[in-house]
Structure formats: C-alpha cells, structure tokens
PDB file of C-alpha atoms in Angstrom:
ATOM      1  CA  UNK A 267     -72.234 -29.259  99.368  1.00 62.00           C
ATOM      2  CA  UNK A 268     -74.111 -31.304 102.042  1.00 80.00           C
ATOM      3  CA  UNK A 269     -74.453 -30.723 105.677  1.00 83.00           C
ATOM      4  CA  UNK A 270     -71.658 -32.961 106.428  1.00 83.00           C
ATOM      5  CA  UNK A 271     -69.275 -31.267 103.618  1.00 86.00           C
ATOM      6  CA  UNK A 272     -69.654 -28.440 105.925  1.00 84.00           C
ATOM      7  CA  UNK A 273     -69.500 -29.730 109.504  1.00 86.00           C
ATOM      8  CA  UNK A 274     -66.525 -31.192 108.754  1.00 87.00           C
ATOM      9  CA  UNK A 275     -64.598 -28.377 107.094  1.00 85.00           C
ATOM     10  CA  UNK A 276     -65.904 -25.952 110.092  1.00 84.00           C
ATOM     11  CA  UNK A 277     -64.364 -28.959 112.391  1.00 88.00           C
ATOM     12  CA  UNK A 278     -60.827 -28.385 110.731  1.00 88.00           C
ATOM     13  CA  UNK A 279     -60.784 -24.733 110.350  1.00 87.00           C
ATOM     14  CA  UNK A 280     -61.778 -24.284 114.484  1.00 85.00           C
ATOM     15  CA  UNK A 281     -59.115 -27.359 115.202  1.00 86.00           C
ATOM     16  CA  UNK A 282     -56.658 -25.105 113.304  1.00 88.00           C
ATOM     17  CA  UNK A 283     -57.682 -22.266 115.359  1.00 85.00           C
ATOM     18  CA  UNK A 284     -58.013 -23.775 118.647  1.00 83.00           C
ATOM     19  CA  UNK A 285     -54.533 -25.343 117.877  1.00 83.00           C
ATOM     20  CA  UNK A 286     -53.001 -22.078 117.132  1.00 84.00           C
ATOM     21  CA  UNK A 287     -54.446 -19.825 119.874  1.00 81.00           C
ATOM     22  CA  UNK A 288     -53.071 -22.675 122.369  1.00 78.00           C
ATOM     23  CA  UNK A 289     -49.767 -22.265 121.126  1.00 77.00           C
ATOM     24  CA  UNK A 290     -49.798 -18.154 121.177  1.00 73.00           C
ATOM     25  CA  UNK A 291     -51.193 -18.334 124.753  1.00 70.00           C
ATOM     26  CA  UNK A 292     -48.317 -20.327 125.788  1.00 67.00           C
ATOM     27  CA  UNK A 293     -46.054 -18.040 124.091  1.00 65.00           C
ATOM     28  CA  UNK A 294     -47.415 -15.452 125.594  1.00 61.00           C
ATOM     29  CA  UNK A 295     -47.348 -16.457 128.965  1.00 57.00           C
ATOM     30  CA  UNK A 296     -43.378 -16.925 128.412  1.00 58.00           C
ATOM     31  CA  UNK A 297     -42.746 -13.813 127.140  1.00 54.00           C
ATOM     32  CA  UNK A 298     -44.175 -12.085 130.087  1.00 51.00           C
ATOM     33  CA  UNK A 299     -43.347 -15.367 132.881  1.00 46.00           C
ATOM     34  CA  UNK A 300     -42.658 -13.163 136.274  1.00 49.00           C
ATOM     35  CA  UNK A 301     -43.775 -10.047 134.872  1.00 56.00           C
ATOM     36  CA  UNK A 302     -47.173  -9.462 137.258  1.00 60.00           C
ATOM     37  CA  UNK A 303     -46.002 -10.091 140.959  1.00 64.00           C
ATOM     38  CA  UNK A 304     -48.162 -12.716 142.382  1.00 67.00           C
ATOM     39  CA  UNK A 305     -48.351 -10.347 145.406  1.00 79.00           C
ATOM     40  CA  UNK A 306     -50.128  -7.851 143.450  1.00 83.00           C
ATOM     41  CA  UNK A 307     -52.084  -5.754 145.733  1.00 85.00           C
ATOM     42  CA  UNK A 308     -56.230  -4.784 143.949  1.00 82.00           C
ATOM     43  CA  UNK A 309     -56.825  -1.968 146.279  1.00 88.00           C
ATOM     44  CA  UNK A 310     -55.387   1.694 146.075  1.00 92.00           C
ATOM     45  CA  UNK A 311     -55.144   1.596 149.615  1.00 93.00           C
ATOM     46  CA  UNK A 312     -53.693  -0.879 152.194  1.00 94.00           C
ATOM     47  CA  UNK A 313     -53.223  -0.489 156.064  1.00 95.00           C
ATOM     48  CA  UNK A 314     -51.542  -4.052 157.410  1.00 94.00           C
ATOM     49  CA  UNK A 315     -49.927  -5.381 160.146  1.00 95.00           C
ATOM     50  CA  UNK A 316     -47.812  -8.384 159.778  1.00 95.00           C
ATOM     51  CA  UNK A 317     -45.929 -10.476 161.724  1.00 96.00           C
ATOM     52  CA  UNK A 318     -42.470 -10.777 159.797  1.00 95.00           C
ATOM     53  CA  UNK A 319     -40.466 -14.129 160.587  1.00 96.00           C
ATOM     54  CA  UNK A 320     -36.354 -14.169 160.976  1.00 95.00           C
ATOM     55  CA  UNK A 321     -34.544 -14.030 157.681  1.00 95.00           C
ATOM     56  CA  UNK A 322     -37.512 -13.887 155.880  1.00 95.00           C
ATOM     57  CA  UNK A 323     -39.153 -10.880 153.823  1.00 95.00           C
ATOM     58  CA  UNK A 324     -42.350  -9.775 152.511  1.00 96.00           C
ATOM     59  CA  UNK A 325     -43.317  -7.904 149.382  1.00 95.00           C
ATOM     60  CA  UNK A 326     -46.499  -5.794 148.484  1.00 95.00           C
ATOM     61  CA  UNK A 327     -46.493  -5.184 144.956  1.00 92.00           C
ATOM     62  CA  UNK A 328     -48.924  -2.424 142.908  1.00 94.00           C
ATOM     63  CA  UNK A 329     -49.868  -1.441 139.415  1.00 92.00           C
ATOM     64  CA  UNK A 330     -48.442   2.598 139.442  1.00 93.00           C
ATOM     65  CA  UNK A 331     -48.990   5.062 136.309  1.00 94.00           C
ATOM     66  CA  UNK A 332     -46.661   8.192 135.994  1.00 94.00           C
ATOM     67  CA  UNK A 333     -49.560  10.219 136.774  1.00 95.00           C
ATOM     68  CA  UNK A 334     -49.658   8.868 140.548  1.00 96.00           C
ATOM     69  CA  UNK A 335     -48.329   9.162 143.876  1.00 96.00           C
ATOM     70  CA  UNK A 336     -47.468   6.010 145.805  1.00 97.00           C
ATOM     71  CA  UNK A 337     -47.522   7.607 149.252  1.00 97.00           C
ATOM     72  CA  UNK A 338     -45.977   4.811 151.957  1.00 98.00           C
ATOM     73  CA  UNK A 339     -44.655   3.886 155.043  1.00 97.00           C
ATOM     74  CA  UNK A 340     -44.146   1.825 157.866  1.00 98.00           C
ATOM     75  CA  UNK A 341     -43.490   1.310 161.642  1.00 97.00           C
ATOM     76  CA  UNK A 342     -41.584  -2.127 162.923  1.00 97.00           C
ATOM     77  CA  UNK A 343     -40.913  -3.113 166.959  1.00 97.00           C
ATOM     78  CA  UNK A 344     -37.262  -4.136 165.289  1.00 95.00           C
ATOM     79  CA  UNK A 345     -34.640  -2.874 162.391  1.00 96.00           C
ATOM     80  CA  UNK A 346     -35.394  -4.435 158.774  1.00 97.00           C
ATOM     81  CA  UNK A 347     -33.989  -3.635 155.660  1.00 97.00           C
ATOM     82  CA  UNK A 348     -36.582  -2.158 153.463  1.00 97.00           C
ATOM     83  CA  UNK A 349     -36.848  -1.537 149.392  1.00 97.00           C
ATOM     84  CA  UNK A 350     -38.857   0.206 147.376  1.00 97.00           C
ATOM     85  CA  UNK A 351     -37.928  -1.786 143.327  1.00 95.00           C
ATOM     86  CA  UNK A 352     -39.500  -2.452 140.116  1.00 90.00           C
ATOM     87  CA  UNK A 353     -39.128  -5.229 137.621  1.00 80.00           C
ATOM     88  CA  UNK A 354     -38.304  -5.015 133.812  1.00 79.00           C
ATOM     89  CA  UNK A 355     -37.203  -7.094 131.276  1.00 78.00           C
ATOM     90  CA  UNK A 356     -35.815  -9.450 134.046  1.00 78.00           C
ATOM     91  CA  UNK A 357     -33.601  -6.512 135.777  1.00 85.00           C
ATOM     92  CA  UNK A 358     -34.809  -4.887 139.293  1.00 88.00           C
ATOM     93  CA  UNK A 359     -34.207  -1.079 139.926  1.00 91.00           C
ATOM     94  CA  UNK A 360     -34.066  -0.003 142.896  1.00 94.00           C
ATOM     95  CA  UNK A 361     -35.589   3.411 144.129  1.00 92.00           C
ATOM     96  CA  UNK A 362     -35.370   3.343 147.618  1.00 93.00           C
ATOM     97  CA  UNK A 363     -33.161   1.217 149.902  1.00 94.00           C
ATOM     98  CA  UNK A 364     -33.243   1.081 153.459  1.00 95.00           C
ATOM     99  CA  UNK A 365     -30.451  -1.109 155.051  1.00 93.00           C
ATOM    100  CA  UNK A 366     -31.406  -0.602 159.265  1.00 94.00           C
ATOM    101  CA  UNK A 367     -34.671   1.332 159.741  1.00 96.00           C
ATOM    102  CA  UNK A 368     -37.393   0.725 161.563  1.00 96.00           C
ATOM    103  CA  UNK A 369     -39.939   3.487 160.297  1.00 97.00           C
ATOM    104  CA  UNK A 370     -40.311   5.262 157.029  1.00 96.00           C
ATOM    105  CA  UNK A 371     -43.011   7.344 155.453  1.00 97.00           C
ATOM    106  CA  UNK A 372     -42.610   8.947 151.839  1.00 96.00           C
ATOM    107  CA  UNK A 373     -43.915   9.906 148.884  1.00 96.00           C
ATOM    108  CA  UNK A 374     -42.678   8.527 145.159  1.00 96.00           C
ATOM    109  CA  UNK A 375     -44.005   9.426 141.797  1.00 94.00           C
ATOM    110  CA  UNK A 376     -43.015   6.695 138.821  1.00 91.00           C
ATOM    111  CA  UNK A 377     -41.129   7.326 135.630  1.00 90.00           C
ATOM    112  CA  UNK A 378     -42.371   5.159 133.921  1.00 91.00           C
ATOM    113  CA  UNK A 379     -45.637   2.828 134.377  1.00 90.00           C
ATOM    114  CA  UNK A 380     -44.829  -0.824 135.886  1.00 88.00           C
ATOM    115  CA  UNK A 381     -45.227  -3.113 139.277  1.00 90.00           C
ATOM    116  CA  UNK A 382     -43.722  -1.607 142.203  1.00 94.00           C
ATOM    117  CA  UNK A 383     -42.810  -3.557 145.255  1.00 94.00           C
ATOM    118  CA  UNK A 384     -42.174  -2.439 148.885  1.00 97.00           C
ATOM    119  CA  UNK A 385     -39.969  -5.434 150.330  1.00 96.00           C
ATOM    120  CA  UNK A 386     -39.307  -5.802 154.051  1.00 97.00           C
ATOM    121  CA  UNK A 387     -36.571  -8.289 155.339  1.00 97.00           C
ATOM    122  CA  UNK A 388     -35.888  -9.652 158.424  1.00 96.00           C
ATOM    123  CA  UNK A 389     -32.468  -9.972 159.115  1.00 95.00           C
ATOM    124  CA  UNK A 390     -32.836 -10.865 162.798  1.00 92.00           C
ATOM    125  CA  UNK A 391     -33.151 -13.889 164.551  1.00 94.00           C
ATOM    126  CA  UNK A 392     -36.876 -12.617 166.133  1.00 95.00           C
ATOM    127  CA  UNK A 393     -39.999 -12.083 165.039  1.00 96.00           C
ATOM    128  CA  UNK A 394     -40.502  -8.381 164.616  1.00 96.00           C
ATOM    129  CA  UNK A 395     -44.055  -6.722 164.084  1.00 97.00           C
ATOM    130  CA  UNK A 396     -44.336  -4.463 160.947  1.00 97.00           C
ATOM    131  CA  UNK A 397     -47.549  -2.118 160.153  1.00 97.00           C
ATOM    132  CA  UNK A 398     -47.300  -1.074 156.702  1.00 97.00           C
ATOM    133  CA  UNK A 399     -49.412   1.253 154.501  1.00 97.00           C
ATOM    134  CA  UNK A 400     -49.775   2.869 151.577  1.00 97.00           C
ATOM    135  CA  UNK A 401     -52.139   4.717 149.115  1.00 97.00           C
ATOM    136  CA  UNK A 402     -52.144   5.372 145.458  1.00 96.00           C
ATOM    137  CA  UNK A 403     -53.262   9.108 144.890  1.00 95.00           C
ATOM    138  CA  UNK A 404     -53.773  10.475 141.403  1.00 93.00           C
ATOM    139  CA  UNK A 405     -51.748  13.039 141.186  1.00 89.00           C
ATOM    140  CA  UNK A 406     -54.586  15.732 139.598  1.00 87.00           C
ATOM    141  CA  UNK A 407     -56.370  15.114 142.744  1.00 82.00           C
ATOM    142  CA  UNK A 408     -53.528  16.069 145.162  1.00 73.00           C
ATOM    143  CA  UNK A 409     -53.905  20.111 146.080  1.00 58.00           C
ATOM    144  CA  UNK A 410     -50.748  21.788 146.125  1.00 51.00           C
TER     145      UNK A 410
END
C-alpha cells in the first residue's frame, strides 16, 4: 500500500467520524434544548441589586446538589410575586411561591440535584428596586 492508499482511506474513515459526531452533537443538544438556564449564575454567592421593570420578571438560576443549602432572600421598595422552581423533563416544580411579598429570607435543601431558579415578577405598573442574595453552603460545613 502506498502513501496515497493510506491518506485517502484515513480521509474517509475521519469524514465518517466527523460526519457522525456532528450528527450526535446535534442530537444531543435536542435532547437536553432548555435544560441549563441561560441565567445560570458561576458563583456560590451573589449579592445584587436590580432595578425590576413593570410586568416584567427576572430569574437567577444555580447548579444545587442534595448535599447543599441554598440560603436566600430579598428586600424590594414594592410587592412582587416571587418563586423559588426547578426544571425537569420540560415540567417546573415549584418549591416556594410568593404571590405579594416584598422581603423573604430562607433556607432550602434539594431533593434531588438540578437548576434552581429564584424568579421575581413585577406585577405593577412602577419600577420597583429589588436586592437579592443568596449563597450555596455545603451542608458538612454548616455547624449545627
């Protein structure tokens, strides 16, 4: 077999390969389309103010294991409706629902590990001011 024998079977067998793994990455990214919250937060701590819009909402998303604490909370200058939800399998659950409340602060351990969201809405017709934080504790390092 000459050099060109084998170039050119090497050529087809990474086509065939490239031409597969295209295929599974797009199948991939399907399968699991809306799964990580573009909103995902990278820190294990946040302390934000925002300036929340009428009828409008924000969402703070993070990455919890069952062997954390997602302590929260939150102050606003007006009422909001407030959740506290996950996403799975294209269903949201619901842990926490606040329907008129303009301060919280708790504590929630997961069930199960997935992307949790804290969701202010504005239902007013003003702007209202919201400072929001959390903080993802491990739950071995929290002294009873």
């Amino acid at each position: 077999i000459n050099q060109m024998e084998l170039l050119k079977r090497y050529s087809i067998s990474f086509a065939i390969a490239g031409f597969l793994l295209y295929f599974f990455t797009i199948w991939v990214e399907e399968k699991h389309e809306g799964s990580m919250p573009h909103n995902l937060s990278t820190k294990k701590e946040e302390n934000v103010s925002i300036n929340l819009k009428p009828k409008r909402f924000f969402e703070k998303c993070v990455d919890l294991r069952t062997d954390q604490l997602l302590k929260y909370g939150f102050n606003s200058n007006g009422i909001l409706s407030f959740n506290l939800h996950f996403h799975e399998e294209g269903e949201v659950h619901y842990h926490a629902q606040e329907n008129s409340v303009n301060e919280l602060s708790e504590t929630f351990q997961a069930e199960k590990r997935g992307y949790y969201c804290l969701k202010w809405s504005n239902p007013g017709s003003d702007n209202f001011k919201v400072n929001y934080h959390f903080r993802i504790l491990n739950i071995s390092d929290v002294s009873e």
